[in-house]
Coordinates of C-alpha atoms in Angstrom, one line a residue:
Chain A
M1 CA -10.9 11.0 13.9
P2 CA -7.9 11.4 11.6
Y3 CA -7.0 14.7 10.0
S4 CA -9.3 16.8 12.2
A5 CA -8.3 20.3 11.5
E6 CA -9.8 23.3 9.7
I7 CA -6.9 23.8 7.4
I8 CA -5.1 20.8 6.0
V9 CA -1.8 21.2 4.2
V10 CA -1.0 18.0 2.2
G11 CA 2.4 17.4 0.6
C12 CA 2.1 14.9 -2.3
G13 CA 4.8 13.2 -4.2
N14 CA 7.5 10.6 -4.0
I15 CA 10.8 11.5 -2.4
L16 CA 12.5 8.7 -4.4
F17 CA 11.9 10.4 -7.7
A18 CA 13.9 13.7 -7.5
D19 CA 11.6 16.8 -7.9
D20 CA 8.5 14.6 -7.3
G21 CA 9.5 14.9 -3.7
F22 CA 8.7 18.6 -3.6
G23 CA 5.4 18.2 -1.6
P24 CA 6.9 16.1 1.2
E25 CA 10.0 18.4 1.4
V26 CA 7.8 21.5 1.7
I27 CA 5.9 19.8 4.6
K28 CA 9.2 19.0 6.3
A29 CA 10.5 22.5 5.9
L30 CA 7.2 24.0 7.1
G31 CA 7.4 21.6 10.1
D32 CA 10.9 22.9 10.9
Y33 CA 9.7 26.5 10.4
S34 CA 6.8 26.0 12.8
K35 CA 9.1 24.9 15.6
E36 CA 10.2 28.6 15.8
N37 CA 7.0 30.2 14.6
P38 CA 4.2 28.0 15.8
L39 CA 1.3 27.7 13.3
P40 CA -2.3 28.2 14.5
D41 CA -4.0 25.2 16.2
N42 CA -6.4 24.8 13.3
V43 CA -3.7 23.8 10.9
M44 CA -2.5 20.3 10.2
L45 CA 0.5 19.4 8.1
I46 CA 0.5 16.0 6.3
D47 CA 3.3 14.4 4.4
A48 CA 1.0 12.2 2.2
G49 CA 3.8 10.9 0.0
T50 CA 2.1 9.0 -2.8
G51 CA -0.8 8.0 -0.5
G52 CA -2.8 11.2 -0.9
P53 CA -5.8 9.7 -2.8
H54 CA -5.9 6.6 -0.5
F55 CA -5.2 8.1 2.9
V56 CA -6.3 11.7 2.8
F57 CA -8.6 12.8 -0.1
S58 CA -10.9 9.8 0.3
L59 CA -11.5 10.5 4.0
P60 CA -13.1 13.9 4.1
H61 CA -13.7 15.4 7.5
E62 CA -16.5 17.7 8.5
E63 CA -14.1 20.1 10.1
W64 CA -12.2 20.8 6.9
K65 CA -12.5 24.3 5.6
K66 CA -9.5 24.6 3.4
M67 CA -7.3 21.9 1.8
I68 CA -3.9 23.1 0.5
V69 CA -2.3 20.5 -1.7
V70 CA 1.4 21.0 -2.3
D71 CA 2.8 19.2 -5.4
V72 CA 4.7 19.5 -8.6
V73 CA 2.6 20.7 -11.5
Q74 CA 3.5 20.7 -15.2
F75 CA 2.7 24.2 -16.5
N76 CA 4.3 26.7 -18.9
A77 CA 7.0 28.3 -16.7
E78 CA 10.6 28.0 -15.7
P79 CA 11.5 25.1 -13.4
G80 CA 11.1 26.2 -9.8
T81 CA 8.3 28.6 -10.5
V82 CA 5.7 28.3 -7.8
R83 CA 2.1 29.5 -7.9
K84 CA -1.3 28.8 -6.6
F85 CA -3.7 26.9 -8.7
S86 CA -7.4 26.8 -8.2
V87 CA -9.0 23.4 -8.4
D88 CA -10.6 24.4 -11.7
E89 CA -7.1 24.8 -13.2
I90 CA -6.2 21.2 -12.3
P91 CA -7.3 18.9 -15.1
E92 CA -10.0 16.6 -13.9
G93 CA -8.5 13.1 -13.3
S94 CA -5.0 14.3 -12.6
Y95 CA -5.3 13.0 -9.1
E96 CA -6.9 9.8 -10.3
N97 CA -3.6 8.1 -9.7
V98 CA -2.0 5.5 -11.8
H99 CA -3.3 2.7 -9.6
S100 CA -6.9 3.0 -10.9
W101 CA -8.3 4.4 -7.7
P102 CA -11.9 4.8 -8.6
V103 CA -12.5 8.1 -7.0
N104 CA -12.6 10.2 -10.1
Q105 CA -11.3 13.7 -9.6
P106 CA -11.2 13.4 -5.8
L107 CA -10.0 17.0 -5.6
H108 CA -12.9 18.2 -7.6
D109 CA -15.2 16.2 -5.3
L110 CA -13.5 17.7 -2.3
A111 CA -14.0 21.2 -3.7
N112 CA -17.7 20.6 -3.0
V113 CA -16.9 20.1 0.7
C114 CA -14.2 22.7 1.4
E115 CA -12.0 25.2 -0.4
V116 CA -9.3 23.3 -2.4
M117 CA -6.2 24.7 -3.9
V118 CA -2.8 23.4 -5.1
I119 CA 0.4 25.2 -4.4
G120 CA 2.3 23.9 -7.4
C121 CA 5.9 24.0 -8.4
K122 CA 7.1 23.4 -12.0
P123 CA 9.6 20.5 -11.7
E124 CA 13.0 20.5 -13.4
H125 CA 13.5 16.7 -13.3
I126 CA 11.4 13.8 -12.3
S127 CA 13.4 10.6 -12.3
A128 CA 10.6 7.9 -12.2
P129 CA 10.9 5.0 -12.5
D130 CA 14.6 5.5 -11.6
V131 CA 15.3 6.3 -8.0
E132 CA 17.0 9.6 -7.4
M133 CA 16.8 11.2 -4.0
G134 CA 16.9 14.9 -3.5
L135 CA 15.4 17.9 -5.3
T136 CA 17.1 19.8 -8.1
K137 CA 18.5 23.2 -7.1
S138 CA 15.7 25.2 -8.9
V139 CA 13.0 23.3 -7.1
E140 CA 14.8 23.2 -3.8
D141 CA 15.2 27.0 -4.0
A142 CA 11.4 27.3 -4.5
I143 CA 10.6 25.9 -1.1
P144 CA 10.7 29.3 0.7
E145 CA 8.3 30.8 -1.9
A146 CA 6.0 27.9 -1.4
I147 CA 6.0 28.3 2.3
K148 CA 5.3 32.0 1.9
L149 CA 2.2 31.2 -0.2
I150 CA 1.1 28.6 2.2
L151 CA 1.5 30.9 5.2
K152 CA -0.6 33.5 3.4
E153 CA -3.3 30.9 2.8
I154 CA -3.2 29.9 6.5
G155 CA -3.5 33.6 7.3
V156 CA -0.3 34.1 9.3
S157 CA 1.5 36.5 7.0
Chain B
M1 CA -10.7 -22.4 -32.5
S2 CA -9.1 -20.5 -29.7
E3 CA -9.1 -16.7 -29.3
K4 CA -7.1 -14.5 -27.1
I5 CA -8.7 -11.9 -24.8
V6 CA -6.4 -9.3 -23.4
I7 CA -7.3 -6.9 -20.6
S8 CA -4.6 -4.3 -20.2
P9 CA -4.4 -2.9 -17.7
T10 CA -6.7 -4.7 -15.4
S11 CA -8.9 -2.3 -13.5
R12 CA -9.8 -1.4 -9.9
Q13 CA -6.7 -2.9 -8.5
E14 CA -3.5 -1.2 -7.4
G15 CA -0.7 -1.0 -10.0
H16 CA -0.6 -2.0 -13.6
A17 CA -1.1 -5.6 -14.8
E18 CA -2.3 -7.5 -17.8
L19 CA -4.6 -10.5 -18.1
V20 CA -4.2 -12.6 -21.2
M21 CA -6.9 -15.3 -21.6
E22 CA -7.1 -17.9 -24.3
V23 CA -10.8 -18.8 -24.8
D24 CA -12.7 -21.5 -26.6
D25 CA -15.7 -21.1 -28.9
E26 CA -18.0 -20.6 -25.9
G27 CA -15.8 -17.9 -24.4
I28 CA -14.5 -20.3 -21.7
V29 CA -11.0 -19.5 -20.5
T30 CA -8.7 -22.4 -21.4
K31 CA -5.5 -20.7 -20.3
G32 CA -5.1 -17.7 -18.1
R33 CA -1.9 -15.7 -17.7
Y34 CA -1.6 -12.7 -15.4
F35 CA 1.5 -10.6 -15.1
S36 CA 2.8 -7.3 -13.8
I37 CA 3.6 -4.4 -16.3
T38 CA 4.5 -2.0 -13.5
P39 CA 8.0 -0.6 -14.0
V40 CA 10.9 -1.8 -12.0
R41 CA 11.3 -0.4 -8.6
G42 CA 15.0 -1.1 -7.8
L43 CA 14.4 -0.9 -4.1
E44 CA 17.1 -3.3 -3.0
K45 CA 19.8 -1.4 -4.7
M46 CA 18.7 1.8 -3.2
V47 CA 19.1 0.7 0.4
T48 CA 22.3 -1.3 0.0
G49 CA 25.4 0.4 1.4
K50 CA 23.3 2.7 3.6
A51 CA 22.7 2.8 7.4
P52 CA 20.2 0.1 8.5
E53 CA 17.8 2.9 9.6
S54 CA 17.5 4.1 6.0
A55 CA 15.7 0.9 4.8
P56 CA 12.4 1.3 6.6
V57 CA 12.2 5.0 5.8
M58 CA 12.8 4.3 2.1
V59 CA 10.7 1.2 1.6
Q60 CA 7.7 2.9 3.0
R61 CA 7.8 5.2 0.0
I62 CA 7.6 2.3 -2.5
C63 CA 3.9 2.6 -2.7
G64 CA 1.1 4.8 -1.5
V65 CA -1.1 1.8 -0.5
C66 CA 1.0 -0.4 1.8
P67 CA 3.5 1.9 3.5
I68 CA 2.7 0.2 6.8
P69 CA 3.4 -3.5 6.1
H70 CA 6.6 -2.5 4.3
T71 CA 7.9 -0.5 7.2
L72 CA 7.1 -3.3 9.6
A73 CA 8.6 -6.0 7.4
S74 CA 11.7 -3.9 7.1
V75 CA 12.2 -3.2 10.8
E76 CA 11.5 -6.9 11.6
A77 CA 14.2 -8.0 9.1
M78 CA 16.6 -5.5 10.6
D79 CA 15.7 -6.6 14.1
D80 CA 16.5 -10.2 13.1
S81 CA 19.8 -9.4 11.4
L82 CA 20.9 -7.3 14.4
G83 CA 19.8 -9.9 16.9
I84 CA 17.3 -7.5 18.7
E85 CA 14.6 -8.8 21.0
I86 CA 12.0 -6.0 21.1
P87 CA 10.1 -5.2 24.3
K88 CA 6.6 -6.6 24.7
A89 CA 4.9 -3.2 24.5
A90 CA 6.6 -2.5 21.2
R91 CA 5.4 -5.8 19.8
Q92 CA 1.9 -5.0 20.9
L93 CA 2.1 -1.5 19.3
R94 CA 3.4 -3.0 16.1
E95 CA 0.6 -5.6 16.0
L96 CA -1.9 -2.9 16.8
T97 CA -0.7 -0.7 13.9
L98 CA -0.9 -3.6 11.4
A99 CA -4.3 -4.8 12.7
A100 CA -5.7 -1.3 12.2
H101 CA -4.2 -1.1 8.7
H102 CA -5.8 -4.5 7.8
V103 CA -9.2 -3.0 8.7
N104 CA -8.4 0.1 6.6
S105 CA -7.0 -1.7 3.6
H106 CA -9.7 -4.3 3.4
A107 CA -12.3 -1.6 3.5
I108 CA -10.5 0.2 0.6
H109 CA -10.8 -3.1 -1.4
Q110 CA -14.5 -3.3 -0.7
F111 CA -14.7 0.2 -2.1
L112 CA -12.9 -1.1 -5.2
I113 CA -15.3 -4.1 -5.7
A114 CA -18.4 -2.1 -4.8
P115 CA -19.4 -1.5 -8.4
D116 CA -19.3 -5.3 -8.9
V117 CA -21.4 -6.4 -5.9
V118 CA -23.2 -3.5 -4.4
P119 CA -26.6 -2.6 -5.9
E120 CA -27.4 1.0 -6.6
N121 CA -29.9 1.4 -3.7
L122 CA -27.3 0.3 -1.2
F123 CA -24.3 2.0 -2.7
T124 CA -24.3 5.1 -0.5
T125 CA -24.8 3.0 2.7
A126 CA -21.9 0.7 1.8
V127 CA -19.5 3.5 0.8
E128 CA -20.4 5.5 3.9
S129 CA -19.8 2.6 6.2
V130 CA -16.4 2.0 4.4
S131 CA -15.5 5.6 5.0
E132 CA -16.5 5.5 8.7
I133 CA -14.6 2.3 9.3
R134 CA -11.5 3.7 7.6
K135 CA -11.5 6.9 9.6
T136 CA -11.4 5.0 12.9
A137 CA -8.7 2.6 11.6
Q138 CA -6.6 5.4 10.3
S139 CA -6.9 7.2 13.6
V140 CA -5.4 4.2 15.4
V141 CA -2.5 4.1 13.0
E142 CA -1.9 7.8 13.2
T143 CA -1.9 7.8 17.0
V144 CA 0.1 4.6 17.6
A145 CA 2.6 4.8 14.8
G146 CA 3.2 8.6 14.7
E147 CA 1.8 9.2 11.3
G148 CA -1.2 7.8 9.5
I149 CA 0.6 7.2 6.2
H150 CA 4.3 6.8 6.8
P151 CA 4.5 5.2 10.3
S152 CA 7.5 7.2 11.6
D153 CA 7.4 5.8 15.1
V154 CA 8.0 2.2 13.9
R155 CA 11.7 1.8 14.5
I156 CA 14.4 -0.8 14.4
G157 CA 14.5 -2.1 18.0
G158 CA 10.8 -1.3 18.7
M159 CA 8.7 1.7 18.6
A160 CA 9.9 5.3 19.2
D161 CA 7.2 6.0 21.9
N162 CA 4.5 4.3 23.8
I163 CA 1.1 5.9 23.6
S164 CA -0.3 8.0 26.5
E165 CA -2.9 6.5 28.8
V166 CA -5.4 9.0 27.6
A167 CA -4.8 8.0 24.0
R168 CA -5.1 4.3 24.9
K169 CA -8.5 4.9 26.5
R170 CA -9.7 7.1 23.7
L171 CA -8.8 4.6 21.0
Y172 CA -10.2 1.7 23.0
A173 CA -13.5 3.4 23.3
R174 CA -13.5 4.3 19.6
C175 CA -12.7 0.8 18.5
K176 CA -15.4 -0.6 20.8
Q177 CA -17.8 1.8 19.4
L178 CA -16.9 0.8 15.8
K179 CA -17.5 -2.9 16.5
P180 CA -21.3 -3.1 15.9
K181 CA -20.9 -0.9 12.8
L182 CA -18.1 -3.1 11.5
D183 CA -20.0 -6.3 12.2
A184 CA -23.0 -5.0 10.3
H185 CA -20.8 -3.9 7.4
V186 CA -19.1 -7.3 7.2
E187 CA -22.5 -9.0 7.2
L188 CA -23.6 -6.7 4.4
I189 CA -20.6 -7.4 2.2
I190 CA -20.8 -11.1 2.7
G191 CA -24.5 -11.0 1.9
L192 CA -24.0 -8.9 -1.2
V193 CA -21.2 -11.2 -2.5
A194 CA -23.5 -14.1 -2.0
D195 CA -26.3 -12.3 -3.8
K196 CA -24.1 -11.6 -6.8
G197 CA -24.5 -15.3 -7.7
F198 CA -20.9 -16.0 -8.9
P199 CA -20.8 -19.5 -10.4
E200 CA -19.9 -22.3 -8.1
G201 CA -16.1 -23.0 -8.2
L202 CA -15.1 -19.7 -9.8
G203 CA -11.6 -18.8 -9.0
V204 CA -10.7 -22.1 -7.3
T205 CA -7.1 -23.2 -8.0
N206 CA -5.1 -26.1 -6.7
A207 CA -2.3 -23.8 -5.5
P208 CA -1.3 -24.5 -1.9
T209 CA -1.9 -21.7 0.6
L210 CA 1.0 -19.9 2.3
A211 CA 0.8 -17.8 5.5
T212 CA 3.0 -17.2 8.5
D213 CA 0.5 -16.1 11.0
I214 CA -3.3 -15.5 11.5
L215 CA -2.8 -11.7 11.3
Y216 CA 0.6 -10.3 12.1
G217 CA 3.4 -12.5 10.7
D218 CA 6.0 -14.8 12.1
R219 CA 9.4 -15.3 10.6
E220 CA 9.7 -18.7 12.2
N221 CA 7.0 -19.9 9.9
F222 CA 8.8 -18.8 6.7
D223 CA 11.4 -21.3 5.6
L224 CA 13.9 -19.7 3.2
D225 CA 15.1 -23.1 2.1
R226 CA 11.8 -24.0 0.6
F227 CA 11.7 -20.8 -1.4
T228 CA 13.0 -20.4 -5.0
E229 CA 12.5 -17.6 -7.6
I230 CA 12.5 -18.1 -11.3
M231 CA 12.5 -15.8 -14.3
P232 CA 9.2 -15.2 -16.2
E233 CA 10.7 -17.0 -19.3
S234 CA 10.7 -20.2 -17.2
W235 CA 7.1 -19.8 -16.1
Y236 CA 5.0 -18.4 -18.9
D237 CA 4.8 -20.6 -22.0
D238 CA 3.9 -17.6 -24.1
P239 CA 7.1 -15.8 -25.1
E240 CA 5.3 -12.5 -25.6
V241 CA 4.0 -12.6 -22.1
A242 CA 7.3 -13.7 -20.7
K243 CA 9.0 -10.8 -22.3
R244 CA 6.6 -8.2 -21.0
A245 CA 6.3 -9.6 -17.5
C246 CA 8.0 -7.3 -15.0
S247 CA 8.4 -9.6 -12.0
T248 CA 10.0 -12.8 -11.2
I249 CA 8.0 -15.9 -10.1
P250 CA 8.4 -16.9 -6.5
L251 CA 7.8 -20.6 -5.7
Y252 CA 7.5 -22.4 -2.4
D253 CA 8.4 -26.1 -2.5
G254 CA 8.7 -25.6 -6.2
R255 CA 5.1 -24.5 -6.6
N256 CA 3.1 -21.3 -7.1
V257 CA 1.1 -20.5 -4.0
E258 CA -1.7 -18.4 -2.7
V259 CA -1.3 -15.8 0.0
G260 CA -3.7 -13.3 1.6
P261 CA -6.7 -13.4 3.9
R262 CA -8.1 -16.6 2.6
A263 CA -4.7 -18.3 2.9
R264 CA -4.3 -17.1 6.5
A265 CA -7.8 -18.2 7.4
S266 CA -7.1 -21.6 5.7
V267 CA -3.7 -22.2 7.4
Y268 CA -4.6 -20.9 10.9
G269 CA -8.4 -20.6 11.0
G270 CA -9.7 -23.8 9.7
F271 CA -11.4 -22.0 6.8
T272 CA -12.0 -24.5 4.0
E273 CA -13.9 -22.6 1.3
R274 CA -12.0 -21.7 -1.9
G275 CA -12.5 -19.4 -4.9
V276 CA -13.8 -15.9 -5.5
V277 CA -16.6 -15.9 -2.9
A278 CA -14.3 -17.4 -0.3
Q279 CA -11.7 -14.7 -0.9
H280 CA -14.3 -11.9 -0.3
V281 CA -15.7 -13.7 2.7
A282 CA -12.3 -14.4 4.3
R283 CA -11.3 -10.8 3.7
A284 CA -14.4 -9.4 5.3
L285 CA -14.2 -11.8 8.3
E286 CA -10.6 -10.8 8.8
M287 CA -11.7 -7.2 9.4
K288 CA -13.5 -8.5 12.5
T289 CA -10.5 -10.5 13.6
A290 CA -8.3 -7.4 13.1
L291 CA -10.7 -5.1 15.0
S292 CA -10.9 -7.6 17.9
K293 CA -7.2 -7.7 18.0
C294 CA -7.1 -3.8 18.2
I295 CA -9.5 -3.9 21.1
D296 CA -7.7 -6.7 22.9
I297 CA -4.3 -4.9 22.6
L298 CA -5.7 -1.5 23.6
G299 CA -7.4 -3.2 26.6
E300 CA -4.2 -4.7 27.9
L301 CA -1.4 -2.4 26.8
D302 CA 0.8 -1.1 29.6
T303 CA 1.4 2.5 28.5
S304 CA 4.2 3.0 31.0
A305 CA 6.2 0.1 29.6
P306 CA 9.4 0.7 27.6
T307 CA 9.1 0.4 23.8
M308 CA 12.7 0.4 22.6
A309 CA 15.4 -2.2 23.0
D310 CA 19.1 -1.3 23.5
F311 CA 21.1 -2.4 20.5
D312 CA 24.2 -2.0 18.4
V313 CA 23.8 -1.3 14.7
T314 CA 27.2 -2.7 13.7
G315 CA 25.7 -6.1 12.8
T316 CA 27.2 -9.5 12.3
N317 CA 26.3 -10.2 8.7
K318 CA 23.4 -12.5 9.7
L319 CA 20.6 -12.7 7.1
G320 CA 17.6 -11.3 8.9
V321 CA 14.1 -12.1 7.9
G322 CA 11.0 -10.0 8.5
A323 CA 7.7 -11.7 7.7
I324 CA 4.6 -9.5 7.9
E325 CA 1.1 -10.6 6.9
G326 CA 0.1 -7.6 4.8
P327 CA -3.6 -7.2 3.8
R328 CA -2.8 -8.9 0.4
G329 CA -0.6 -11.5 1.8
M330 CA 2.8 -12.4 3.2
D331 CA 5.4 -9.6 2.8
V332 CA 8.9 -10.9 3.4
H333 CA 11.8 -8.5 3.7
M334 CA 15.4 -9.8 4.1
A335 CA 18.3 -7.7 5.4
Q336 CA 21.9 -8.3 6.1
V337 CA 23.9 -5.8 8.2
A338 CA 27.6 -5.7 8.7
D339 CA 30.0 -2.9 9.6
G340 CA 27.1 -0.6 10.3
K341 CA 25.8 -0.8 6.7
T342 CA 23.1 -2.8 4.9
Q343 CA 25.0 -5.3 2.8
F344 CA 22.1 -7.1 1.2
Y345 CA 18.4 -6.4 1.0
S346 CA 15.5 -8.2 -0.7
C347 CA 11.7 -8.1 -0.7
L348 CA 9.2 -10.7 -1.5
V349 CA 6.1 -8.6 -1.6
P350 CA 2.6 -10.0 -1.2
T351 CA 1.2 -9.9 -4.7
T352 CA 4.3 -11.3 -6.3
W353 CA 3.3 -14.6 -4.7
N354 CA -0.2 -14.4 -6.1
I355 CA 0.7 -13.3 -9.7
P356 CA 1.3 -16.8 -11.0
T357 CA -1.7 -18.1 -9.2
M358 CA -4.3 -15.5 -10.4
G359 CA -4.0 -16.3 -14.1
P360 CA -4.8 -20.1 -13.8
A361 CA -7.6 -19.1 -11.3
T362 CA -9.6 -17.6 -14.3
E363 CA -9.6 -20.9 -16.2
G364 CA -12.7 -23.0 -16.7
F365 CA -15.2 -20.1 -16.7
H366 CA -16.3 -17.4 -19.1
H367 CA -13.7 -14.7 -19.7
E368 CA -16.2 -12.1 -18.5
F369 CA -15.5 -13.4 -15.0
G370 CA -11.8 -12.9 -15.4
P371 CA -11.6 -9.4 -13.9
H372 CA -13.8 -10.6 -10.9
V373 CA -11.3 -13.4 -10.2
I374 CA -8.4 -11.0 -10.3
R375 CA -10.1 -8.4 -8.1
A376 CA -11.0 -11.1 -5.5
Y377 CA -7.2 -11.5 -4.8
D378 CA -6.9 -7.7 -4.3
P379 CA -3.7 -7.5 -6.2
C380 CA -1.3 -4.6 -5.6
L381 CA 1.6 -4.5 -8.0
S382 CA 3.0 -1.1 -7.1
C383 CA 5.9 -2.7 -5.3
A384 CA 5.9 -6.1 -6.8
T385 CA 8.2 -5.5 -9.7
H386 CA 11.8 -6.0 -8.9
M387 CA 13.2 -7.8 -11.9
I388 CA 15.9 -5.9 -13.9
V389 CA 18.3 -8.5 -15.2
V390 CA 17.0 -10.5 -18.1
D391 CA 20.0 -12.7 -18.6
D392 CA 21.9 -13.9 -15.6
E393 CA 24.8 -14.9 -17.9
D394 CA 25.6 -11.6 -19.6
R395 CA 23.7 -9.5 -17.0
S396 CA 21.8 -7.7 -19.8
I397 CA 19.1 -5.4 -18.6
L398 CA 15.6 -5.0 -19.8
K399 CA 15.8 -1.3 -20.3
N400 CA 14.7 -0.3 -23.8
E401 CA 11.8 -2.6 -23.7
M402 CA 10.8 -1.8 -20.2
V403 CA 7.1 -0.9 -20.0
R404 CA 6.6 2.7 -18.9
I405 CA 3.3 3.9 -17.6

């Protein structure tokens, strides 16, 4: 079955829209990190891009114990600030994506099945609908901090 | 006395679109216009001037729904431009990836239409079976193409790796196991659509069907010379609609056409039904065809065979065509490579073809059926929008008025 692991780390966002690519970039960096420092077998990294609601959140797996979503989050802080958000802090419907996917608040629904959290970074610049590849410096610099928080959640640091 | 009914955005479909229907005193649609209001994607500009390998990786990020068909259409266009003949096993693995994606994507659509056709007492059953089917299909994509969402092993020249013999056997067993479940699900959906009692003739249009293959796609069956593309101003007789429409109108032999599962079944499968019910039936039946294809390929795949061709990326400036039959219809990418860089790139994505056909398909019936007609085509506009220039003469750009979500 797809995504069979106890801890799922899902990077969400579009790499074509500047800081919106934070989630996938963190997954990539974490993948590189894990080559030297292998992650436990019960962890799976997924670069979900913009397909999170379609390809991951709507296919809950009985093995899932913890879902760590990595994404940009608009909150009151300096760009590049990273912190953990509980699912209750994420407004309901924020993952009801623009394409009218009918799974209302899929993350809230998932929270009934497993522990759900968001490692969020305040973006500096999101270019959509214009294409701009690459993160701004403040958000790029936030990647190590995000990895630190994720490793803590995975239980390896 | 005619009245205008506007649905904006239309719901339970992918991407933003508007349906404008003129109706008579009885509420019957006399004129239907459907158009995209999703912002411009600008994909073609993005990949131009870059190495050919950039295109498939970038186009798969256009949309979170169809990363797989876009990746395949892109590598096929590049293969064609670079004159690459991919090994048999690579072709089988690509076909397997797309067939599994068809199963997954059609199941998602059934989820979207469930509130329309599934009665409350069967809702849980239908949604659970959709979920189970999707999990198996997604496993196939994940194993065969490297990643379930962005198929990283689909490469220009073939596939990065063959699958292991163990994986082949495992997937084969899993797909075989899914078959009775999927057959029952297809029967359930077809039965529920019939029970819904849509009026006879709903959604029937006189647009010709266009498809290149029964399931995978074949560039030999897409004739570029028969294709033209016009601006919305030349298509929509309502200037307000024409101004707001965010995509060009593709025509084949000068006419708007229908693409998708029903079109494929009609061109290659002898399927003669037309309209809303026929769309749902053809889509459901295609899930069976696609799963059978998965089982066949997994049964005969030689896992020790090579999957990458030797090739040179310099290119000869040939216009390459990649035609992939995506779940919602024919996805054509065109690429031209010279001096090791992409010189030209263009995409004719599935729903773009159906946009001019869906509006007229609502005509002749009560406007309340409008959304049902649209959903029957399973439109996905996330990547359809690629018009920027509003005036070819002065190259002015629709920027200030561009619709933003």
